[in-house]
Amino acid sequence: MKKIFLISSILSMSILLFPTTGSAAETPQASMPISAKSRTSILFPMSEPVTLAPITISETTPSSFTDYPEYTFAVSHEPFDYAAPEGTAHQDTFQNRLSFVVEGEQTLTADGVTLTYWTENDNLIVKIHKSDPDKLESFTLADLSLQQNPQKKAILQEHHLYVAFSDSVPDDRLEQEMQVLKEDFIVLEQFYPNAQIDSQQICLSLNTNTLTVNGIEKSVRVSPYVSENGYVMLPLRELATALPNLEVEWDKERNTACLYTADLWHDLLAEIPLGSQTASFHGQTLALREPATEKDGRTFLSLRDAANICGIRNNEITWDAETQTVRIDKDFITYT
């Protein structure tokens, strides 16, 4: 039997902290000179290096590699809550980061870009020596490994890829210099050695009663629509049931849609009252872009509110205005 969970914990409020618009996807990379693309990897607390999926670093403007030729990359967990109760041990984001592993100093030339890369103080250092300032370029690092430093604490779950635009960032400046380049870069798992990544793509189009999951069409009762305020509105139940491990129940007495985990624990994740400008998400009040509405017997929320409440990050959502289609690309952890 296969059990599936969202990589991005639906109990984490961090998915809601990124700037959004009504329909276009925003990502941590949106205002950066470079972007990173790599398939999420699952790692386990380990003493030996584990090979990563290839990482492709691309310019977001033609002169990015010329203007920013030096980079320090780090892999670490999400920041801890700085408002933790007094007396709680606090460790900054990078104190327990994972260690990049590269044999010596490597040189790479690809598509006109020449660079060297090596590791230093657990970080990956990249220095670009040649690039074309008039052309969008990229390079792929396919021989990187990560290792758990035995002297550091293993922080489980999601770890991001961070970057600083310098090749010499002291440890006491990492917290100030580093920026998230790619969320959910790796997941550090401990209890399920047979865990693996399962990638899914879900598409819903306006005014059609079908959705597709990895290219397979499924009939749905209602379709997305655009509200008077210009928000793409998604049916919460249809979205949740297309995702693993989620289900929606309707509380008739309170006129409230309730989102639960579809497992033995049946945890309450969110409560969304009809007509309200707020919802309860993991016990916290969440301001909605558009009040929850009822249409054809279903609760509708704006695209990002519905997706975020279901544990989907903003950078995993794409709105295609030409085809009027919402596309969600999400990685899941599967346990067999």
Short mmCIF file of C-alpha atoms in Angstrom, two decimals:
data_model
loop_
_atom_site.label_atom_id
_atom_site.label_comp_id
_atom_site.label_asym_id
_atom_site.label_seq_id
_atom_site.Cartn_x
_atom_site.Cartn_y
_atom_site.Cartn_z
CA MET A 1 0.00 0.00 0.00
CA LYS A 2 1.32 3.42 -0.94
CA LYS A 3 0.89 6.40 1.36
CA ILE A 4 1.42 9.92 0.00
CA PHE A 5 2.11 13.20 1.78
CA LEU A 6 2.77 16.76 0.64
CA ILE A 7 6.42 17.71 0.69
CA SER A 8 5.58 21.23 1.86
CA SER A 9 4.00 20.73 5.24
CA ILE A 10 0.43 21.92 5.19
CA LEU A 11 0.93 22.81 8.82
CA SER A 12 3.55 25.41 7.95
CA MET A 13 2.51 29.04 7.70
CA SER A 14 5.64 29.81 5.70
CA ILE A 15 3.86 29.05 2.42
CA LEU A 16 1.72 32.12 2.89
CA LEU A 17 4.44 34.68 3.36
CA PHE A 18 5.45 35.30 -0.24
CA PRO A 19 4.04 38.28 -2.19
CA THR A 20 1.18 37.43 -4.52
CA THR A 21 -1.00 38.84 -7.24
CA GLY A 22 -4.44 37.81 -8.40
CA SER A 23 -3.28 35.32 -10.97
CA ALA A 24 0.43 35.39 -11.91
CA ALA A 25 2.85 33.16 -10.03
CA GLU A 26 5.48 34.80 -7.84
CA THR A 27 8.57 32.91 -6.71
CA PRO A 28 11.53 33.60 -4.40
CA GLN A 29 13.58 33.90 -7.62
CA ALA A 30 11.36 36.56 -9.21
CA SER A 31 13.60 39.56 -8.40
CA MET A 32 16.94 37.73 -8.40
CA PRO A 33 19.59 37.86 -11.14
CA ILE A 34 19.62 34.04 -11.32
CA SER A 35 17.17 31.16 -10.97
CA ALA A 36 17.70 27.52 -10.04
CA LYS A 37 16.00 24.42 -11.37
CA SER A 38 16.40 20.97 -9.85
CA ARG A 39 14.21 18.04 -8.95
CA THR A 40 13.58 17.72 -5.22
CA SER A 41 15.77 15.06 -3.60
CA ILE A 42 15.15 13.00 -0.48
CA LEU A 43 18.14 12.55 1.80
CA PHE A 44 18.57 10.80 5.12
CA PRO A 45 20.79 11.77 8.05
CA MET A 46 24.00 10.40 6.59
CA SER A 47 27.72 10.20 7.21
CA GLU A 48 28.54 9.45 3.56
CA PRO A 49 27.97 11.92 0.69
CA VAL A 50 24.75 11.44 -1.32
CA THR A 51 24.55 12.51 -4.97
CA LEU A 52 22.11 15.32 -5.78
CA ALA A 53 19.93 15.71 -8.83
CA PRO A 54 21.56 18.05 -11.40
CA ILE A 55 21.15 21.76 -10.66
CA THR A 56 20.69 24.24 -13.51
CA ILE A 57 21.52 27.87 -12.75
CA SER A 58 20.11 30.36 -15.27
CA GLU A 59 20.34 34.09 -15.79
CA THR A 60 17.15 36.10 -15.39
CA THR A 61 18.70 38.96 -17.38
CA PRO A 62 21.41 38.65 -20.07
CA SER A 63 24.07 40.37 -17.97
CA SER A 64 23.45 38.50 -14.68
CA PHE A 65 26.61 36.37 -14.84
CA THR A 66 28.65 39.44 -15.79
CA ASP A 67 27.20 41.64 -13.04
CA TYR A 68 27.24 38.87 -10.41
CA PRO A 69 30.15 36.52 -11.18
CA GLU A 70 30.59 35.09 -7.66
CA TYR A 71 28.14 32.98 -5.62
CA THR A 72 27.98 31.16 -2.32
CA PHE A 73 25.31 28.45 -2.11
CA ALA A 74 24.09 26.77 1.07
CA VAL A 75 21.44 24.18 1.89
CA SER A 76 19.56 24.55 5.13
CA HIS A 77 16.17 24.36 6.78
CA GLU A 78 13.57 27.10 6.95
CA PRO A 79 14.14 29.84 9.56
CA PHE A 80 12.95 29.04 13.04
CA ASP A 81 10.31 31.21 14.68
CA TYR A 82 12.12 34.13 16.27
CA ALA A 83 9.11 34.62 18.57
CA ALA A 84 9.75 31.27 20.25
CA PRO A 85 9.02 31.20 23.99
CA GLU A 86 11.74 32.51 26.27
CA GLY A 87 14.11 29.76 27.31
CA THR A 88 13.68 27.82 24.06
CA ALA A 89 16.98 26.97 22.41
CA HIS A 90 17.38 29.02 19.25
CA GLN A 91 19.68 28.19 16.38
CA ASP A 92 19.93 30.37 13.32
CA THR A 93 18.99 29.05 9.91
CA PHE A 94 22.52 28.08 8.86
CA GLN A 95 23.99 26.68 12.06
CA ASN A 96 22.93 23.15 11.12
CA ARG A 97 23.15 23.44 7.33
CA LEU A 98 24.07 20.44 5.22
CA SER A 99 27.52 20.18 3.67
CA PHE A 100 28.18 20.36 -0.08
CA VAL A 101 30.79 17.86 -1.31
CA VAL A 102 32.95 18.43 -4.41
CA GLU A 103 36.31 16.83 -5.10
CA GLY A 104 38.83 19.66 -5.30
CA GLU A 105 38.31 22.66 -7.57
CA GLN A 106 36.33 21.86 -10.70
CA THR A 107 36.22 23.76 -14.01
CA LEU A 108 33.20 23.76 -16.31
CA THR A 109 32.74 25.22 -19.78
CA ALA A 110 29.29 24.98 -21.33
CA ASP A 111 27.47 27.08 -23.96
CA GLY A 112 29.99 29.89 -23.73
CA VAL A 113 30.09 30.05 -19.92
CA THR A 114 33.33 29.18 -18.12
CA LEU A 115 33.37 28.79 -14.35
CA THR A 116 35.09 27.11 -11.44
CA TYR A 117 33.43 25.69 -8.34
CA TRP A 118 34.55 24.18 -5.06
CA THR A 119 33.39 23.78 -1.46
CA GLU A 120 34.37 25.86 1.52
CA ASN A 121 32.96 25.79 5.08
CA ASP A 122 30.11 23.44 4.01
CA ASN A 123 29.07 25.85 1.22
CA LEU A 124 29.37 25.61 -2.56
CA ILE A 125 31.40 28.42 -4.13
CA VAL A 126 30.95 29.27 -7.83
CA LYS A 127 33.03 31.83 -9.73
CA ILE A 128 32.20 32.70 -13.34
CA HIS A 129 35.16 33.67 -15.50
CA LYS A 130 33.54 34.08 -18.91
CA SER A 131 30.00 34.82 -20.11
CA ASP A 132 28.20 36.82 -22.79
CA PRO A 133 26.48 39.94 -21.31
CA ASP A 134 24.15 40.12 -24.33
CA LYS A 135 22.83 36.56 -24.14
CA LEU A 136 20.73 34.62 -21.61
CA GLU A 137 22.91 31.76 -20.43
CA SER A 138 22.85 28.88 -17.98
CA PHE A 139 25.02 26.07 -16.65
CA THR A 140 24.28 22.72 -15.01
CA LEU A 141 26.19 21.18 -12.11
CA ALA A 142 25.66 17.42 -12.23
CA ASP A 143 28.34 16.10 -9.88
CA LEU A 144 27.35 17.63 -6.54
CA SER A 145 26.78 15.72 -3.32
CA LEU A 146 25.48 16.60 0.13
CA GLN A 147 26.55 15.24 3.48
CA GLN A 148 25.25 15.53 7.02
CA ASN A 149 27.91 17.00 9.28
CA PRO A 150 28.00 14.62 12.31
CA GLN A 151 28.84 17.55 14.56
CA LYS A 152 25.62 19.33 13.59
CA LYS A 153 22.03 18.57 14.47
CA ALA A 154 19.85 16.95 11.80
CA ILE A 155 16.83 19.18 11.16
CA LEU A 156 14.23 17.05 9.38
CA GLN A 157 11.84 17.95 6.56
CA GLU A 158 12.26 20.65 3.91
CA HIS A 159 15.59 22.35 3.19
CA HIS A 160 15.98 25.23 0.76
CA LEU A 161 18.81 26.22 -1.57
CA TYR A 162 20.14 29.63 -0.50
CA VAL A 163 22.48 31.99 -2.34
CA ALA A 164 24.66 34.99 -1.55
CA PHE A 165 26.23 37.04 -4.35
CA SER A 166 29.79 36.78 -3.11
CA ASP A 167 32.40 34.02 -2.83
CA SER A 168 33.45 34.97 0.70
CA VAL A 169 30.62 35.09 3.22
CA PRO A 170 31.71 34.41 6.82
CA ASP A 171 29.50 32.14 8.91
CA ASP A 172 28.35 35.00 11.13
CA ARG A 173 27.03 36.84 8.03
CA LEU A 174 25.12 33.97 6.40
CA GLU A 175 21.88 34.90 8.15
CA GLN A 176 22.11 38.43 6.72
CA GLU A 177 23.52 37.68 3.26
CA MET A 178 21.69 34.53 2.17
CA GLN A 179 18.46 34.57 0.15
CA VAL A 180 16.17 31.66 -0.73
CA LEU A 181 16.86 30.63 -4.33
CA LYS A 182 14.88 27.37 -4.50
CA GLU A 183 12.37 26.14 -1.96
CA ASP A 184 12.14 22.44 -1.08
CA PHE A 185 15.52 21.74 -2.65
CA ILE A 186 15.87 18.59 -0.57
CA VAL A 187 13.82 16.84 2.10
CA LEU A 188 15.71 15.34 5.02
CA GLU A 189 13.86 12.18 6.05
CA GLN A 190 14.64 9.85 8.93
CA PHE A 191 11.94 7.25 9.53
CA TYR A 192 11.03 5.98 6.03
CA PRO A 193 14.05 4.61 4.11
CA ASN A 194 11.83 3.67 1.15
CA ALA A 195 10.50 7.21 0.67
CA GLN A 196 10.65 8.59 -2.87
CA ILE A 197 9.59 11.64 -4.87
CA ASP A 198 6.40 11.53 -6.96
CA SER A 199 5.89 14.58 -9.20
CA GLN A 200 2.35 15.53 -10.22
CA GLN A 201 0.91 18.16 -12.55
CA ILE A 202 -2.71 19.24 -12.05
CA CYS A 203 -4.54 21.46 -14.56
CA LEU A 204 -7.94 23.13 -14.22
CA SER A 205 -9.44 25.36 -16.92
CA LEU A 206 -12.12 28.03 -16.70
CA ASN A 207 -15.65 26.98 -17.63
CA THR A 208 -14.81 23.30 -18.15
CA ASN A 209 -15.91 20.44 -15.93
CA THR A 210 -12.68 18.46 -16.18
CA LEU A 211 -9.27 18.55 -14.56
CA THR A 212 -6.18 16.61 -15.50
CA VAL A 213 -3.70 14.89 -13.20
CA ASN A 214 -0.48 13.99 -15.02
CA GLY A 215 -2.36 14.17 -18.31
CA ILE A 216 -5.27 11.96 -17.22
CA GLU A 217 -8.66 13.71 -17.41
CA LYS A 218 -11.11 13.52 -14.52
CA SER A 219 -14.67 14.83 -14.44
CA VAL A 220 -15.53 17.42 -11.79
CA ARG A 221 -18.87 18.82 -10.70
CA VAL A 222 -17.98 22.51 -11.06
CA SER A 223 -15.36 24.56 -12.91
CA PRO A 224 -13.21 27.58 -11.96
CA TYR A 225 -14.48 31.07 -12.79
CA VAL A 226 -13.35 34.71 -12.51
CA SER A 227 -14.90 36.84 -9.77
CA GLU A 228 -16.17 40.41 -10.23
CA ASN A 229 -12.92 41.60 -8.62
CA GLY A 230 -10.84 39.73 -11.21
CA TYR A 231 -9.71 36.79 -9.07
CA VAL A 232 -9.58 33.27 -10.48
CA MET A 233 -11.83 31.27 -8.14
CA LEU A 234 -11.19 27.56 -7.56
CA PRO A 235 -13.60 24.98 -6.08
CA LEU A 236 -11.93 23.91 -2.84
CA ARG A 237 -13.30 20.35 -2.79
CA GLU A 238 -12.28 19.62 -6.39
CA LEU A 239 -8.75 20.88 -5.75
CA ALA A 240 -8.34 19.08 -2.42
CA THR A 241 -9.59 15.73 -3.72
CA ALA A 242 -7.17 15.95 -6.68
CA LEU A 243 -4.35 16.10 -4.13
CA PRO A 244 -3.29 13.14 -1.98
CA ASN A 245 -4.05 13.01 1.72
CA LEU A 246 -6.64 15.83 1.81
CA GLU A 247 -10.41 15.91 2.15
CA VAL A 248 -13.10 18.55 2.64
CA GLU A 249 -16.12 18.28 4.93
CA TRP A 250 -19.04 20.71 5.12
CA ASP A 251 -20.23 21.98 8.53
CA LYS A 252 -23.85 22.88 7.78
CA GLU A 253 -24.56 24.51 11.16
CA ARG A 254 -21.68 26.97 10.81
CA ASN A 255 -21.75 27.33 7.01
CA THR A 256 -18.07 26.41 7.05
CA ALA A 257 -15.87 24.24 4.82
CA CYS A 258 -13.36 22.22 6.87
CA LEU A 259 -10.14 20.79 5.41
CA TYR A 260 -8.76 17.62 7.00
CA THR A 261 -5.92 15.19 6.40
CA ALA A 262 -7.31 12.02 4.84
CA ASP A 263 -5.47 9.64 7.13
CA LEU A 264 -5.87 7.90 10.47
CA TRP A 265 -5.26 11.14 12.38
CA HIS A 266 -7.89 13.14 10.44
CA ASP A 267 -6.22 16.40 11.52
CA LEU A 268 -8.16 19.64 11.06
CA LEU A 269 -6.06 21.94 8.89
CA ALA A 270 -8.35 24.81 7.97
CA GLU A 271 -11.85 26.21 8.50
CA ILE A 272 -13.30 28.51 5.84
CA PRO A 273 -16.64 30.17 6.68
CA LEU A 274 -18.77 31.26 3.71
CA GLY A 275 -18.78 35.00 3.11
CA SER A 276 -15.89 35.62 5.50
CA GLN A 277 -12.79 37.65 4.63
CA THR A 278 -10.73 35.39 6.93
CA ALA A 279 -10.17 31.68 7.46
CA SER A 280 -8.60 29.68 10.26
CA PHE A 281 -5.46 27.93 9.05
CA HIS A 282 -3.68 25.67 11.54
CA GLY A 283 -5.31 27.69 14.32
CA GLN A 284 -4.11 31.02 12.93
CA THR A 285 -6.27 33.71 11.31
CA LEU A 286 -5.58 34.00 7.59
CA ALA A 287 -6.77 37.04 5.60
CA LEU A 288 -8.32 35.98 2.29
CA ARG A 289 -7.92 37.90 -0.95
CA GLU A 290 -11.59 37.27 -1.75
CA PRO A 291 -14.30 36.08 0.68
CA ALA A 292 -15.21 32.40 0.39
CA THR A 293 -18.27 32.07 -1.83
CA GLU A 294 -20.79 29.34 -2.65
CA LYS A 295 -21.59 28.40 -6.24
CA ASP A 296 -23.36 25.30 -7.51
CA GLY A 297 -23.12 23.71 -4.07
CA ARG A 298 -19.35 24.17 -3.74
CA THR A 299 -17.12 26.50 -1.73
CA PHE A 300 -14.88 28.66 -3.93
CA LEU A 301 -11.70 30.49 -2.93
CA SER A 302 -9.30 32.64 -4.92
CA LEU A 303 -6.61 30.66 -6.73
CA ARG A 304 -3.81 31.38 -4.28
CA ASP A 305 -5.92 31.12 -1.13
CA ALA A 306 -7.24 27.71 -2.18
CA ALA A 307 -3.82 26.45 -3.24
CA ASN A 308 -1.98 27.80 -0.17
CA ILE A 309 -4.52 26.31 2.20
CA CYS A 310 -3.98 22.96 0.45
CA GLY A 311 -0.22 23.21 1.06
CA ILE A 312 0.83 24.42 -2.39
CA ARG A 313 3.48 27.13 -2.59
CA ASN A 314 3.03 30.18 -4.82
CA ASN A 315 5.97 29.16 -7.03
CA GLU A 316 4.20 25.87 -7.78
CA ILE A 317 1.21 27.67 -9.35
CA THR A 318 1.02 28.93 -12.93
CA TRP A 319 -1.87 30.86 -14.48
CA ASP A 320 -1.97 30.74 -18.29
CA ALA A 321 -4.07 33.73 -19.34
CA GLU A 322 -4.15 32.64 -22.98
CA THR A 323 -5.61 29.19 -22.33
CA GLN A 324 -7.41 30.27 -19.12
CA THR A 325 -5.80 27.37 -17.28
CA VAL A 326 -4.45 26.95 -13.76
CA ARG A 327 -1.47 24.58 -13.62
CA ILE A 328 -0.04 23.21 -10.38
CA ASP A 329 3.31 21.40 -10.40
CA LYS A 330 3.88 19.74 -7.06
CA ASP A 331 6.28 17.14 -5.68
CA PHE A 332 5.00 14.61 -3.19
CA ILE A 333 6.76 12.14 -0.94
CA THR A 334 5.48 8.59 -1.39
CA TYR A 335 5.95 5.77 1.10
CA THR A 336 5.54 2.18 -0.09
#
